[in-house]
Structures are given as C-alpha cells and as structure tokens.
Amino acid sequence: MRRTHCRSSRHTWGTATSTRRWFTLRSRRSSCSKQRTAFGRRRRPIAQLTVSAFLHHTEQERGDTIGTRNVRLSALRSFFGFVAGREPTAIAQCTEILHVPMKKAPIHAPCYLEPEEVKAIRAQPDRSTIKGQRDHTLLSFLYNTGARIQEALDVCPRAIRFDTPACVRLYGKGWKERLSPLWPETVSLLRSLLQRQPRRDDEPIFVNRYGIPLGASGVRFKLAEYVARAMKIAPGLASKHVTPHSFRHATAVHLVAAGVEVTVIRSWLGHVSLDTTNHYAQANLETKRLALERLESPSRSPKRPSWKQDQSVLAWLDNV
C-alpha cells in the first residue's frame, strides 16, 4: 500500500482527484493499523468471535458510528477474501469471517434549507470586501447549480458560458461532465467577482487572499460563521447541521416543490441512479401540507348526494 501511495502521489499530486485518492488511502491504512493493533501478533487463527469482539470494541468502547464499524468489517472481508483465493487450507476460517453480517444503520432524512434560510445565510457575507463578495458568490453558485463543494471550487472561467443561455460545465465523480444552467443573478455575481479579482481561464475562481484555491474545510469554517449570524433572522437554523452539501439538498427539494420531474433533477445533480436522487429530492413540509389539504378529513361527515335530499325523489323510489 505504501508503494502504491507513493507512486500515486508522484504522478498525480496537485490535482483534486489525487487529494481525494490520498485521503482514501490514508483511511484504508488507518483501518489496517487499528485492526493490527486490536488483533496483535496472533499465532492462532482469527476466528469469527474475535472479529465480532473487535467490531463490538470499535462501536462501544471507541465510540465509532455504525458506518465506521461497517468500514472496518469491509476491510476485513476484503483481506480474507484475498486469503481464501490464495490459501485453500484457510477457506473454512475465511468463510466464517466473510459471513459476519453488516449492521444496518438508521437512515436519516437529509438536512435541507428552506428558501428563507438560504436567503438569510446568503445575506451574511459583507459584500463590500473581496472575501465577502467571494463567499456570497460561492453560496449563490452552490444553491443555483446544486454542485458538490469540490465541483464548485474547481470551476474556472473557461467552464462558464456568460452569454445567453448561461451555463457552467461541472465535473463530478469519476470526471463525469454535466452542464448546469445559471440564473442571470449568478452570472452577474461571477462577472463582478472576476472583474474585482481577475483569474486566468484555467485558474479556479474561488481563491483566498494569497491566490490559492479555497479548500472544502475552509468553506465549512466560514459557512459555520454565517449560519451562526443567520440564526437571528431564521431561528430554524439552530436545529440544523448546515454544511455546503446542505445547499445541494435544498436545490433538490426546492426543484421538487416547483414541480420539476425527478429525471431532470437527476441530470441537474449529476446522479447515475434515480435512487440517489430520490434520497435527496424529498417533498418539503409545504408540499406535503398542500397534498394533505386535497384529502378530506376522516372526522368530516361526507356530503349527502343531492337526490337523497329531494323528498319527491325518495317518495317515488318508495312507490317503485
């Protein structure tokens, strides 16, 4: 793994993809290190009960989440699947470990922002300063496009079409390319930012005061400050964990509320599967309330047909 990490770093370091790859390798290396520490240098075969005890230790004593516990188990399964293919005498032991089940974690509804909350957060940056103008433009761009934070931070001037119809070319996971339309307001904000802080066609637009591209962690830090201020205007933000990805959720939910087809939303967000889009694009409370109003309340007595209210018709029916 170390040789793979060094070779990957030597050839692709400095790109967004290599950064994500480095964190993935570091996470896998951390998993192996924790497992090696937990199991120690054992001469006896590692049995299913030992793996179960390790997973219990990971979740209960270390305080890791169910997702982290499953990641550790996935790494063990991968290793023992490899061993089973290379060492036939250990197949029985490997099979026991491969049958240790994953644990189901509760699936929480995605956190999204109401339109008033988005407006309150976007109003917080001081647009008289270059930093405030940059942050306001970035937040508007995230809400307009529904882009992932790294997709937005990688955007260069040459990826934007400023003429009508305005759009931006985004590169998602696996370098999948998609076009996202831009509001005239967003185009105006981008133009104004580039006039105040010019960038070459191949340079990222959103940079710090030293001209270095912003990182996702820096955006999360600044966003937390803006959310804390916006709570005075929108108290509902106090109960929400707002991240840059929350703007992506908000875009999907608001598109659903506007009556946009889910297939269009999938293309907008750059999803491969509709199942992923359905997790994001949930109906908001207002949409659910309007749907509820279309139903009659169970306690409301149904209206009698008009013929039952006409006594002459009832008398005629009695004589038939």
Short mmCIF file of N, CA and C in Angstrom, two decimals, residues 39 41 62 85 189 282 300:
data_model
loop_
_atom_site.label_atom_id
_atom_site.label_comp_id
_atom_site.label_asym_id
_atom_site.label_seq_id
_atom_site.Cartn_x
_atom_site.Cartn_y
_atom_site.Cartn_z
N PHE A 39 -5.79 -6.90 17.01
CA PHE A 39 -5.56 -8.33 16.97
C PHE A 39 -4.18 -8.72 17.50
N ARG A 41 -0.08 -9.61 17.36
CA ARG A 41 0.63 -10.62 16.58
C ARG A 41 0.16 -12.01 17.02
N ARG A 62 -14.73 2.48 21.53
CA ARG A 62 -14.12 3.60 20.80
C ARG A 62 -15.14 4.69 20.46
N GLY A 85 -8.60 -17.04 -1.66
CA GLY A 85 -8.21 -17.36 -3.03
C GLY A 85 -6.77 -17.80 -3.16
N LEU A 189 -23.05 37.99 -10.55
CA LEU A 189 -22.15 37.88 -9.40
C LEU A 189 -20.78 37.36 -9.82
N GLN A 282 -36.66 15.07 -1.74
CA GLN A 282 -37.85 14.76 -0.96
C GLN A 282 -38.78 15.97 -0.93
N ARG A 300 -64.64 14.58 9.11
CA ARG A 300 -65.64 15.38 8.42
C ARG A 300 -66.68 14.44 7.80
#
